[in-house]
mmCIF file with all atom_site columns, C-alpha atoms in Angstrom:
data_model
loop_
_atom_site.group_PDB
_atom_site.id
_atom_site.type_symbol
_atom_site.label_atom_id
_atom_site.label_alt_id
_atom_site.label_comp_id
_atom_site.label_asym_id
_atom_site.label_entity_id
_atom_site.label_seq_id
_atom_site.pdbx_PDB_ins_code
_atom_site.Cartn_x
_atom_site.Cartn_y
_atom_site.Cartn_z
_atom_site.occupancy
_atom_site.B_iso_or_equiv
_atom_site.pdbx_formal_charge
_atom_site.auth_seq_id
_atom_site.auth_comp_id
_atom_site.auth_asym_id
_atom_site.auth_atom_id
_atom_site.pdbx_PDB_model_num
ATOM 1   C CA . MET A 1 1   ? -205.682 -118.387 66.204 1.00 59.00 ? 1208 MET A CA 1
ATOM 2   C CA . LEU A 1 2   ? -202.741 -120.110 67.800 1.00 58.00 ? 1209 LEU A CA 1
ATOM 3   C CA . ILE A 1 3   ? -203.042 -118.338 71.203 1.00 65.00 ? 1210 ILE A CA 1
ATOM 4   C CA . ALA A 1 4   ? -206.854 -119.047 71.329 1.00 67.00 ? 1211 ALA A CA 1
ATOM 5   C CA . SER A 1 5   ? -206.137 -122.655 70.432 1.00 64.00 ? 1212 SER A CA 1
ATOM 6   C CA . ILE A 1 6   ? -203.649 -123.259 73.100 1.00 67.00 ? 1213 ILE A CA 1
ATOM 7   C CA . ILE A 1 7   ? -205.671 -121.386 75.830 1.00 72.00 ? 1214 ILE A CA 1
ATOM 8   C CA . THR A 1 8   ? -208.830 -123.268 74.964 1.00 72.00 ? 1215 THR A CA 1
ATOM 9   C CA . THR A 1 9   ? -206.922 -126.663 74.983 1.00 69.00 ? 1216 THR A CA 1
ATOM 10  C CA . SER A 1 10  ? -205.027 -125.984 78.113 1.00 73.00 ? 1217 SER A CA 1
ATOM 11  C CA . ILE A 1 11  ? -207.975 -124.883 80.201 1.00 78.00 ? 1218 ILE A CA 1
ATOM 12  C CA . SER A 1 12  ? -210.231 -127.755 78.848 1.00 77.00 ? 1219 SER A CA 1
ATOM 13  C CA . GLN A 1 13  ? -207.533 -130.421 79.426 1.00 75.00 ? 1220 GLN A CA 1
ATOM 14  C CA . VAL A 1 14  ? -206.682 -129.338 82.956 1.00 79.00 ? 1221 VAL A CA 1
ATOM 15  C CA . LEU A 1 15  ? -210.405 -129.250 83.904 1.00 81.00 ? 1222 LEU A CA 1
ATOM 16  C CA . LEU A 1 16  ? -211.068 -132.578 82.200 1.00 79.00 ? 1223 LEU A CA 1
ATOM 17  C CA . ILE A 1 17  ? -207.948 -134.208 83.876 1.00 78.00 ? 1224 ILE A CA 1
ATOM 18  C CA . LEU A 1 18  ? -208.973 -132.885 87.358 1.00 81.00 ? 1225 LEU A CA 1
ATOM 19  C CA . PHE A 1 19  ? -212.593 -133.980 86.824 1.00 81.00 ? 1226 PHE A CA 1
ATOM 20  C CA . VAL A 1 20  ? -211.811 -137.469 85.628 1.00 78.00 ? 1227 VAL A CA 1
ATOM 21  C CA . PHE A 1 21  ? -209.151 -138.122 88.153 1.00 75.00 ? 1228 PHE A CA 1
ATOM 22  C CA . MET A 1 22  ? -211.132 -136.957 91.032 1.00 78.00 ? 1229 MET A CA 1
ATOM 23  C CA . LYS A 1 23  ? -214.146 -139.077 89.994 1.00 76.00 ? 1230 LYS A CA 1
ATOM 24  C CA . GLY A 1 24  ? -211.919 -142.227 90.313 1.00 69.00 ? 1231 GLY A CA 1
ATOM 25  C CA . ARG A 1 25  ? -208.507 -141.761 91.692 1.00 72.00 ? 1232 ARG A CA 1
ATOM 26  C CA . ARG A 1 26  ? -208.132 -145.577 92.262 1.00 76.00 ? 1233 ARG A CA 1
ATOM 27  C CA . ASN A 1 27  ? -209.881 -146.405 88.929 1.00 83.00 ? 1234 ASN A CA 1
ATOM 28  C CA . LEU A 1 28  ? -207.482 -147.659 86.340 1.00 85.00 ? 1235 LEU A CA 1
ATOM 29  C CA . THR A 1 29  ? -209.425 -146.422 83.438 1.00 85.00 ? 1236 THR A CA 1
ATOM 30  C CA . ASN A 1 30  ? -209.775 -142.950 84.980 1.00 87.00 ? 1237 ASN A CA 1
ATOM 31  C CA . ILE A 1 31  ? -206.011 -142.868 85.737 1.00 88.00 ? 1238 ILE A CA 1
ATOM 32  C CA . LEU A 1 32  ? -205.102 -143.787 82.190 1.00 89.00 ? 1239 LEU A CA 1
ATOM 33  C CA . PHE A 1 33  ? -207.527 -141.334 80.704 1.00 86.00 ? 1240 PHE A CA 1
ATOM 34  C CA . SER A 1 34  ? -205.969 -138.553 82.859 1.00 87.00 ? 1241 SER A CA 1
ATOM 35  C CA . LEU A 1 35  ? -202.505 -139.509 81.770 1.00 89.00 ? 1242 LEU A CA 1
ATOM 36  C CA . ILE A 1 36  ? -203.640 -139.328 78.125 1.00 88.00 ? 1243 ILE A CA 1
ATOM 37  C CA . GLY A 1 37  ? -204.911 -135.797 78.955 1.00 85.00 ? 1244 GLY A CA 1
ATOM 38  C CA . ALA A 1 38  ? -201.659 -134.672 80.612 1.00 88.00 ? 1245 ALA A CA 1
ATOM 39  C CA . ALA A 1 39  ? -199.669 -136.051 77.657 1.00 89.00 ? 1246 ALA A CA 1
ATOM 40  C CA . SER A 1 40  ? -202.015 -134.276 75.248 1.00 84.00 ? 1247 SER A CA 1
ATOM 41  C CA . LEU A 1 41  ? -201.608 -130.993 77.205 1.00 83.00 ? 1248 LEU A CA 1
ATOM 42  C CA . ALA A 1 42  ? -197.845 -131.285 77.062 1.00 87.00 ? 1249 ALA A CA 1
ATOM 43  C CA . TRP A 1 43  ? -198.077 -132.066 73.299 1.00 84.00 ? 1250 TRP A CA 1
ATOM 44  C CA . ALA A 1 44  ? -200.254 -129.010 72.669 1.00 80.00 ? 1251 ALA A CA 1
ATOM 45  C CA . LEU A 1 45  ? -197.779 -126.742 74.564 1.00 82.00 ? 1252 LEU A CA 1
ATOM 46  C CA . CYS A 1 46  ? -194.865 -128.065 72.674 1.00 84.00 ? 1253 CYS A CA 1
ATOM 47  C CA . SER A 1 47  ? -196.710 -127.565 69.385 1.00 79.00 ? 1254 SER A CA 1
ATOM 48  C CA . TYR A 1 48  ? -197.254 -123.950 70.458 1.00 78.00 ? 1255 TYR A CA 1
ATOM 49  C CA . PHE A 1 49  ? -193.503 -123.412 71.071 1.00 82.00 ? 1256 PHE A CA 1
ATOM 50  C CA . SER A 1 50  ? -192.625 -125.096 67.826 1.00 78.00 ? 1257 SER A CA 1
ATOM 51  C CA . ILE A 1 51  ? -194.427 -122.266 66.076 1.00 75.00 ? 1258 ILE A CA 1
ATOM 52  C CA . VAL A 1 52  ? -193.182 -119.421 68.369 1.00 78.00 ? 1259 VAL A CA 1
ATOM 53  C CA . LEU A 1 53  ? -189.590 -120.772 68.222 1.00 79.00 ? 1260 LEU A CA 1
ATOM 54  C CA . LEU A 1 54  ? -189.607 -121.463 64.462 1.00 74.00 ? 1261 LEU A CA 1
ATOM 55  C CA . ASP A 1 55  ? -186.289 -119.409 64.020 1.00 75.00 ? 1262 ASP A CA 1
ATOM 56  C CA . SER A 1 56  ? -184.796 -120.407 67.359 1.00 78.00 ? 1263 SER A CA 1
ATOM 57  C CA . PRO A 1 57  ? -181.889 -122.755 67.981 1.00 80.00 ? 1264 PRO A CA 1
ATOM 58  C CA . TYR A 1 58  ? -184.077 -124.534 70.491 1.00 84.00 ? 1265 TYR A CA 1
ATOM 59  C CA . LEU A 1 59  ? -186.587 -125.572 67.785 1.00 86.00 ? 1266 LEU A CA 1
ATOM 60  C CA . LEU A 1 60  ? -185.039 -129.081 67.462 1.00 89.00 ? 1267 LEU A CA 1
ATOM 61  C CA . ILE A 1 61  ? -185.350 -129.780 71.131 1.00 91.00 ? 1268 ILE A CA 1
ATOM 62  C CA . VAL A 1 62  ? -189.050 -128.733 71.019 1.00 89.00 ? 1269 VAL A CA 1
ATOM 63  C CA . VAL A 1 63  ? -189.696 -130.926 67.918 1.00 88.00 ? 1270 VAL A CA 1
ATOM 64  C CA . ARG A 1 64  ? -188.155 -133.946 69.684 1.00 93.00 ? 1271 ARG A CA 1
ATOM 65  C CA . LEU A 1 65  ? -190.310 -133.258 72.817 1.00 94.00 ? 1272 LEU A CA 1
ATOM 66  C CA . ILE A 1 66  ? -193.446 -133.279 70.532 1.00 89.00 ? 1273 ILE A CA 1
ATOM 67  C CA . LEU A 1 67  ? -192.556 -136.776 69.272 1.00 92.00 ? 1274 LEU A CA 1
ATOM 68  C CA . PHE A 1 68  ? -191.787 -137.744 72.896 1.00 96.00 ? 1275 PHE A CA 1
ATOM 69  C CA . CYS A 1 69  ? -195.239 -136.665 73.978 1.00 93.00 ? 1276 CYS A CA 1
ATOM 70  C CA . VAL A 1 70  ? -196.776 -138.487 70.902 1.00 92.00 ? 1277 VAL A CA 1
ATOM 71  C CA . VAL A 1 71  ? -195.128 -141.782 72.103 1.00 95.00 ? 1278 VAL A CA 1
ATOM 72  C CA . ILE A 1 72  ? -196.673 -141.284 75.608 1.00 96.00 ? 1279 ILE A CA 1
ATOM 73  C CA . GLN A 1 73  ? -200.052 -140.466 74.191 1.00 92.00 ? 1280 GLN A CA 1
ATOM 74  C CA . ASN A 1 74  ? -200.002 -143.523 71.913 1.00 94.00 ? 1281 ASN A CA 1
ATOM 75  C CA . THR A 1 75  ? -198.829 -145.758 74.807 1.00 96.00 ? 1282 THR A CA 1
ATOM 76  C CA . PHE A 1 76  ? -201.562 -144.630 77.214 1.00 95.00 ? 1283 PHE A CA 1
ATOM 77  C CA . PHE A 1 77  ? -204.269 -144.717 74.400 1.00 93.00 ? 1284 PHE A CA 1
ATOM 78  C CA . LEU A 1 78  ? -203.634 -148.451 73.825 1.00 95.00 ? 1285 LEU A CA 1
ATOM 79  C CA . LEU A 1 79  ? -203.632 -149.204 77.549 1.00 94.00 ? 1286 LEU A CA 1
ATOM 80  C CA . PHE A 1 80  ? -206.724 -147.201 78.009 1.00 92.00 ? 1287 PHE A CA 1
ATOM 81  C CA . ALA A 1 81  ? -208.462 -148.979 75.175 1.00 92.00 ? 1288 ALA A CA 1
ATOM 82  C CA . ARG A 1 82  ? -207.722 -152.344 76.681 1.00 90.00 ? 1289 ARG A CA 1
ATOM 83  C CA . THR A 1 83  ? -208.981 -151.333 80.135 1.00 89.00 ? 1290 THR A CA 1
ATOM 84  C CA . PHE A 1 84  ? -212.107 -149.340 79.224 1.00 85.00 ? 1291 PHE A CA 1
ATOM 85  C CA . PRO A 1 85  ? -214.777 -149.721 80.504 1.00 79.00 ? 1292 PRO A CA 1
ATOM 86  C CA . ASP A 1 86  ? -214.029 -152.543 83.046 1.00 76.00 ? 1293 ASP A CA 1
ATOM 87  C CA . ALA A 1 87  ? -211.072 -150.814 84.650 1.00 65.00 ? 1294 ALA A CA 1
ATOM 88  C CA . GLN A 1 88  ? -209.058 -154.065 84.382 1.00 70.00 ? 1295 GLN A CA 1
ATOM 89  C CA . TRP A 1 89  ? -205.927 -154.985 82.587 1.00 70.00 ? 1296 TRP A CA 1
ATOM 90  C CA . GLY A 1 90  ? -206.930 -156.648 79.316 1.00 64.00 ? 1297 GLY A CA 1
ATOM 91  C CA . HIS A 1 91  ? -203.547 -158.284 78.665 1.00 71.00 ? 1298 HIS A CA 1
ATOM 92  C CA . SER A 1 92  ? -200.963 -160.560 80.201 1.00 81.00 ? 1299 SER A CA 1
ATOM 93  C CA . LYS A 1 93  ? -198.162 -159.327 82.333 1.00 84.00 ? 1300 LYS A CA 1
ATOM 94  C CA . LYS A 1 94  ? -195.656 -160.558 79.735 1.00 90.00 ? 1301 LYS A CA 1
ATOM 95  C CA . TRP A 1 95  ? -197.294 -158.500 77.032 1.00 92.00 ? 1302 TRP A CA 1
ATOM 96  C CA . LEU A 1 96  ? -197.509 -155.578 79.307 1.00 92.00 ? 1303 LEU A CA 1
ATOM 97  C CA . SER A 1 97  ? -193.835 -155.716 80.281 1.00 93.00 ? 1304 SER A CA 1
ATOM 98  C CA . ILE A 1 98  ? -192.618 -156.036 76.693 1.00 95.00 ? 1305 ILE A CA 1
ATOM 99  C CA . TYR A 1 99  ? -194.834 -153.257 75.371 1.00 96.00 ? 1306 TYR A CA 1
ATOM 100 C CA . LEU A 1 100 ? -193.991 -150.853 78.090 1.00 95.00 ? 1307 LEU A CA 1
ATOM 101 C CA . SER A 1 101 ? -190.240 -151.702 77.694 1.00 97.00 ? 1308 SER A CA 1
ATOM 102 C CA . ALA A 1 102 ? -190.530 -150.999 73.936 1.00 97.00 ? 1309 ALA A CA 1
ATOM 103 C CA . SER A 1 103 ? -192.394 -147.741 74.603 1.00 97.00 ? 1310 SER A CA 1
ATOM 104 C CA . PHE A 1 104 ? -189.719 -146.618 76.988 1.00 97.00 ? 1311 PHE A CA 1
ATOM 105 C CA . VAL A 1 105 ? -186.940 -147.290 74.336 1.00 97.00 ? 1312 VAL A CA 1
ATOM 106 C CA . VAL A 1 106 ? -188.838 -145.511 71.537 1.00 97.00 ? 1313 VAL A CA 1
ATOM 107 C CA . ALA A 1 107 ? -189.708 -142.497 73.838 1.00 97.00 ? 1314 ALA A CA 1
ATOM 108 C CA . LEU A 1 108 ? -185.998 -142.093 74.671 1.00 96.00 ? 1315 LEU A CA 1
ATOM 109 C CA . SER A 1 109 ? -185.010 -142.375 71.150 1.00 96.00 ? 1316 SER A CA 1
ATOM 110 C CA . THR A 1 110 ? -187.247 -139.395 70.126 1.00 95.00 ? 1317 THR A CA 1
ATOM 111 C CA . LEU A 1 111 ? -185.131 -137.141 72.490 1.00 95.00 ? 1318 LEU A CA 1
ATOM 112 C CA . SER A 1 112 ? -181.934 -138.228 70.659 1.00 93.00 ? 1319 SER A CA 1
ATOM 113 C CA . PRO A 1 113 ? -180.560 -137.514 67.156 1.00 92.00 ? 1320 PRO A CA 1
ATOM 114 C CA . LEU A 1 114 ? -181.695 -141.081 66.293 1.00 92.00 ? 1321 LEU A CA 1
ATOM 115 C CA . VAL A 1 115 ? -185.224 -139.942 65.181 1.00 90.00 ? 1322 VAL A CA 1
ATOM 116 C CA . PHE A 1 116 ? -184.578 -136.191 64.040 1.00 88.00 ? 1323 PHE A CA 1
ATOM 117 C CA . THR A 1 117 ? -180.915 -135.698 63.262 1.00 87.00 ? 1324 THR A CA 1
ATOM 118 C CA . ARG A 1 118 ? -181.113 -131.895 62.579 1.00 83.00 ? 1325 ARG A CA 1
ATOM 119 C CA . ILE A 1 119 ? -183.604 -129.215 61.521 1.00 79.00 ? 1326 ILE A CA 1
ATOM 120 C CA . SER A 1 120 ? -183.576 -126.114 59.363 1.00 74.00 ? 1327 SER A CA 1
ATOM 121 C CA . ALA A 1 121 ? -186.313 -123.574 59.492 1.00 66.00 ? 1328 ALA A CA 1
ATOM 122 C CA . THR A 1 122 ? -187.879 -121.301 56.839 1.00 62.00 ? 1329 THR A CA 1
ATOM 123 C CA . ASP A 1 123 ? -190.117 -118.428 57.492 1.00 57.00 ? 1330 ASP A CA 1
ATOM 124 C CA . ILE A 1 124 ? -193.306 -120.624 57.504 1.00 57.00 ? 1331 ILE A CA 1
ATOM 125 C CA . THR A 1 125 ? -192.197 -124.136 58.263 1.00 62.00 ? 1332 THR A CA 1
ATOM 126 C CA . ALA A 1 126 ? -189.239 -126.392 59.273 1.00 66.00 ? 1333 ALA A CA 1
ATOM 127 C CA . ILE A 1 127 ? -187.357 -129.009 57.296 1.00 72.00 ? 1334 ILE A CA 1
ATOM 128 C CA . MET A 1 128 ? -186.197 -132.014 59.363 1.00 76.00 ? 1335 MET A CA 1
ATOM 129 C CA . GLU A 1 129 ? -183.476 -134.544 58.615 1.00 82.00 ? 1336 GLU A CA 1
ATOM 130 C CA . ILE A 1 130 ? -184.735 -138.006 59.683 1.00 86.00 ? 1337 ILE A CA 1
ATOM 131 C CA . GLY A 1 131 ? -182.687 -140.425 61.630 1.00 88.00 ? 1338 GLY A CA 1
ATOM 132 C CA . PRO A 1 132 ? -182.422 -144.202 61.550 1.00 90.00 ? 1339 PRO A CA 1
ATOM 133 C CA . ALA A 1 133 ? -184.811 -144.614 64.523 1.00 90.00 ? 1340 ALA A CA 1
ATOM 134 C CA . MET A 1 134 ? -187.748 -142.913 62.853 1.00 91.00 ? 1341 MET A CA 1
ATOM 135 C CA . LEU A 1 135 ? -188.884 -146.372 61.538 1.00 93.00 ? 1342 LEU A CA 1
ATOM 136 C CA . MET A 1 136 ? -189.129 -147.541 65.140 1.00 95.00 ? 1343 MET A CA 1
ATOM 137 C CA . PHE A 1 137 ? -191.173 -144.542 65.981 1.00 93.00 ? 1344 PHE A CA 1
ATOM 138 C CA . VAL A 1 138 ? -193.540 -145.061 63.176 1.00 91.00 ? 1345 VAL A CA 1
ATOM 139 C CA . ALA A 1 139 ? -193.910 -148.804 63.895 1.00 96.00 ? 1346 ALA A CA 1
ATOM 140 C CA . HIS A 1 140 ? -194.677 -148.044 67.560 1.00 96.00 ? 1347 HIS A CA 1
ATOM 141 C CA . ALA A 1 141 ? -197.387 -145.523 66.494 1.00 93.00 ? 1348 ALA A CA 1
ATOM 142 C CA . ALA A 1 142 ? -198.909 -147.826 63.909 1.00 93.00 ? 1349 ALA A CA 1
ATOM 143 C CA . TYR A 1 143 ? -198.971 -150.775 66.322 1.00 96.00 ? 1350 TYR A CA 1
ATOM 144 C CA . SER A 1 144 ? -200.349 -148.782 69.316 1.00 95.00 ? 1351 SER A CA 1
ATOM 145 C CA . ILE A 1 145 ? -203.022 -146.804 67.283 1.00 92.00 ? 1352 ILE A CA 1
ATOM 146 C CA . GLY A 1 146 ? -203.978 -149.738 65.118 1.00 93.00 ? 1353 GLY A CA 1
ATOM 147 C CA . PHE A 1 147 ? -204.312 -152.124 68.017 1.00 94.00 ? 1354 PHE A CA 1
ATOM 148 C CA . ALA A 1 148 ? -206.280 -149.633 70.128 1.00 93.00 ? 1355 ALA A CA 1
ATOM 149 C CA . PHE A 1 149 ? -208.699 -149.179 67.413 1.00 92.00 ? 1356 PHE A CA 1
ATOM 150 C CA . LYS A 1 150 ? -209.134 -152.826 66.870 1.00 93.00 ? 1357 LYS A CA 1
ATOM 151 C CA . VAL A 1 151 ? -209.847 -153.367 70.569 1.00 92.00 ? 1358 VAL A CA 1
ATOM 152 C CA . LEU A 1 152 ? -212.371 -150.415 70.761 1.00 92.00 ? 1359 LEU A CA 1
ATOM 153 C CA . ILE A 1 153 ? -214.236 -151.498 67.527 1.00 92.00 ? 1360 ILE A CA 1
ATOM 154 C CA . ALA A 1 154 ? -214.509 -155.109 68.869 1.00 92.00 ? 1361 ALA A CA 1
ATOM 155 C CA . LYS A 1 155 ? -215.842 -153.843 72.135 1.00 91.00 ? 1362 LYS A CA 1
ATOM 156 C CA . PHE A 1 156 ? -218.195 -151.452 70.427 1.00 91.00 ? 1363 PHE A CA 1
ATOM 157 C CA . LYS A 1 157 ? -219.692 -154.329 68.424 1.00 91.00 ? 1364 LYS A CA 1
ATOM 158 C CA . LYS A 1 158 ? -220.277 -156.353 71.582 1.00 90.00 ? 1365 LYS A CA 1
ATOM 159 C CA . SER A 1 159 ? -221.658 -153.529 73.702 1.00 86.00 ? 1366 SER A CA 1
ATOM 160 C CA . SER A 1 160 ? -225.240 -152.237 74.109 1.00 86.00 ? 1367 SER A CA 1
ATOM 161 C CA . GLY A 1 161 ? -227.071 -149.370 75.680 1.00 86.00 ? 1368 GLY A CA 1
ATOM 162 C CA . SER A 1 162 ? -225.118 -146.505 77.400 1.00 85.00 ? 1369 SER A CA 1
ATOM 163 C CA . GLN A 1 163 ? -221.874 -148.391 77.014 1.00 86.00 ? 1370 GLN A CA 1
ATOM 164 C CA . LYS A 1 164 ? -222.264 -148.580 73.219 1.00 89.00 ? 1371 LYS A CA 1
ATOM 165 C CA . LEU A 1 165 ? -222.893 -144.825 73.198 1.00 90.00 ? 1372 LEU A CA 1
ATOM 166 C CA . GLN A 1 166 ? -219.782 -144.255 75.225 1.00 88.00 ? 1373 GLN A CA 1
ATOM 167 C CA . LEU A 1 167 ? -217.720 -146.309 72.837 1.00 90.00 ? 1374 LEU A CA 1
ATOM 168 C CA . ARG A 1 168 ? -219.197 -144.575 69.843 1.00 90.00 ? 1375 ARG A CA 1
ATOM 169 C CA . LEU A 1 169 ? -218.184 -141.144 71.261 1.00 88.00 ? 1376 LEU A CA 1
ATOM 170 C CA . LEU A 1 170 ? -214.775 -142.398 72.151 1.00 87.00 ? 1377 LEU A CA 1
ATOM 171 C CA . LEU A 1 171 ? -214.173 -143.792 68.644 1.00 89.00 ? 1378 LEU A CA 1
ATOM 172 C CA . ILE A 1 172 ? -215.226 -140.556 66.957 1.00 87.00 ? 1379 ILE A CA 1
ATOM 173 C CA . ALA A 1 173 ? -212.903 -138.507 69.332 1.00 84.00 ? 1380 ALA A CA 1
ATOM 174 C CA . SER A 1 174 ? -210.058 -140.965 68.786 1.00 85.00 ? 1381 SER A CA 1
ATOM 175 C CA . VAL A 1 175 ? -210.280 -140.630 64.979 1.00 83.00 ? 1382 VAL A CA 1
ATOM 176 C CA . LEU A 1 176 ? -209.793 -136.801 65.320 1.00 78.00 ? 1383 LEU A CA 1
ATOM 177 C CA . VAL A 1 177 ? -206.785 -137.074 67.680 1.00 76.00 ? 1384 VAL A CA 1
ATOM 178 C CA . TRP A 1 178 ? -205.058 -140.284 66.406 1.00 74.00 ? 1385 TRP A CA 1
ATOM 179 C CA . VAL A 1 179 ? -205.853 -140.205 62.693 1.00 74.00 ? 1386 VAL A CA 1
ATOM 180 C CA . ILE A 1 180 ? -206.625 -136.688 61.456 1.00 70.00 ? 1387 ILE A CA 1
ATOM 181 C CA . VAL A 1 181 ? -203.915 -134.895 63.561 1.00 68.00 ? 1388 VAL A CA 1
ATOM 182 C CA . PRO A 1 182 ? -200.998 -137.133 62.535 1.00 64.00 ? 1389 PRO A CA 1
ATOM 183 C CA . PHE A 1 183 ? -202.057 -137.005 58.863 1.00 64.00 ? 1390 PHE A CA 1
ATOM 184 C CA . THR A 1 184 ? -202.385 -133.155 58.835 1.00 63.00 ? 1391 THR A CA 1
ATOM 185 C CA . ASN A 1 185 ? -199.225 -132.614 60.851 1.00 61.00 ? 1392 ASN A CA 1
ATOM 186 C CA . PHE A 1 186 ? -196.845 -135.167 59.299 1.00 60.00 ? 1393 PHE A CA 1
ATOM 187 C CA . ALA A 1 187 ? -198.209 -135.301 55.702 1.00 56.00 ? 1394 ALA A CA 1
ATOM 188 C CA . VAL A 1 188 ? -200.214 -132.286 54.760 1.00 53.00 ? 1395 VAL A CA 1
ATOM 189 C CA . THR A 1 189 ? -198.153 -129.719 56.703 1.00 55.00 ? 1396 THR A CA 1
ATOM 190 C CA . PRO A 1 190 ? -194.810 -130.529 54.977 1.00 52.00 ? 1397 PRO A CA 1
ATOM 191 C CA . LEU A 1 191 ? -196.470 -130.873 51.613 1.00 55.00 ? 1398 LEU A CA 1
ATOM 192 C CA . LEU A 1 192 ? -198.246 -127.442 51.626 1.00 53.00 ? 1399 LEU A CA 1
ATOM 193 C CA . GLY A 1 193 ? -195.380 -125.732 53.622 1.00 54.00 ? 1400 GLY A CA 1
ATOM 194 C CA . THR A 1 194 ? -197.843 -124.191 56.220 1.00 56.00 ? 1401 THR A CA 1
ATOM 195 C CA . THR A 1 195 ? -198.111 -124.156 59.925 1.00 57.00 ? 1402 THR A CA 1
ATOM 196 C CA . PHE A 1 196 ? -201.944 -123.797 59.812 1.00 59.00 ? 1403 PHE A CA 1
ATOM 197 C CA . PHE A 1 197 ? -202.695 -127.340 60.740 1.00 59.00 ? 1404 PHE A CA 1
ATOM 198 C CA . VAL A 1 198 ? -200.113 -127.317 63.551 1.00 61.00 ? 1405 VAL A CA 1
ATOM 199 C CA . GLU A 1 199 ? -201.841 -124.240 64.964 1.00 61.00 ? 1406 GLU A CA 1
ATOM 200 C CA . MET A 1 200 ? -205.261 -125.888 64.724 1.00 63.00 ? 1407 MET A CA 1
ATOM 201 C CA . SER A 1 201 ? -204.324 -129.293 65.986 1.00 60.00 ? 1408 SER A CA 1
ATOM 202 C CA . PRO A 1 202 ? -204.523 -128.617 69.795 1.00 62.00 ? 1409 PRO A CA 1
ATOM 203 C CA . LEU A 1 203 ? -208.278 -127.869 69.232 1.00 65.00 ? 1410 LEU A CA 1
ATOM 204 C CA . TYR A 1 204 ? -208.812 -131.466 68.156 1.00 66.00 ? 1411 TYR A CA 1
ATOM 205 C CA . THR A 1 205 ? -207.955 -132.475 71.699 1.00 66.00 ? 1412 THR A CA 1
ATOM 206 C CA . PHE A 1 206 ? -210.702 -130.149 73.076 1.00 65.00 ? 1413 PHE A CA 1
#
């Protein structure tokens, strides 16, 4: 299941990234969507290695890379939500500067012991010791995802025709990736002590 999930996700993501980017190499919305796809592909591959290297000393590095990819995904998701479908920045330069700076700091913190201090693995799952910067990671995720959904819902209510259909599909897909995946991976998985949802999560991006 895990191999099939990764292969399906990787192929679909690469094809999607190439298609969207080539359709609008100078279009801001296309560029941001392609960056989300690239970050999602990196996250899926890291998720794969987190299962394969469950009893490896490199597991902590892989888990930190997963959170790093999550920060990148969340950042580009919010920027994409604010530019779609007009391909224009829907925010001030001051807000953009502050948000990108904060995202950069949070992304770097995920690669350090500040978010995950240490990790110990069992036969089926891993137990992680949380560091002081985990709250910062959670706050960034909540702000990015919450704000993005707020923006998309507001645009959906004001839209009509084909644009309304696009936004409806985007919202449905976004719920799978930015709501169900975090819930199953960070809440259900530790609670049940199984890697099943981690193995399945790359398929959500498909």
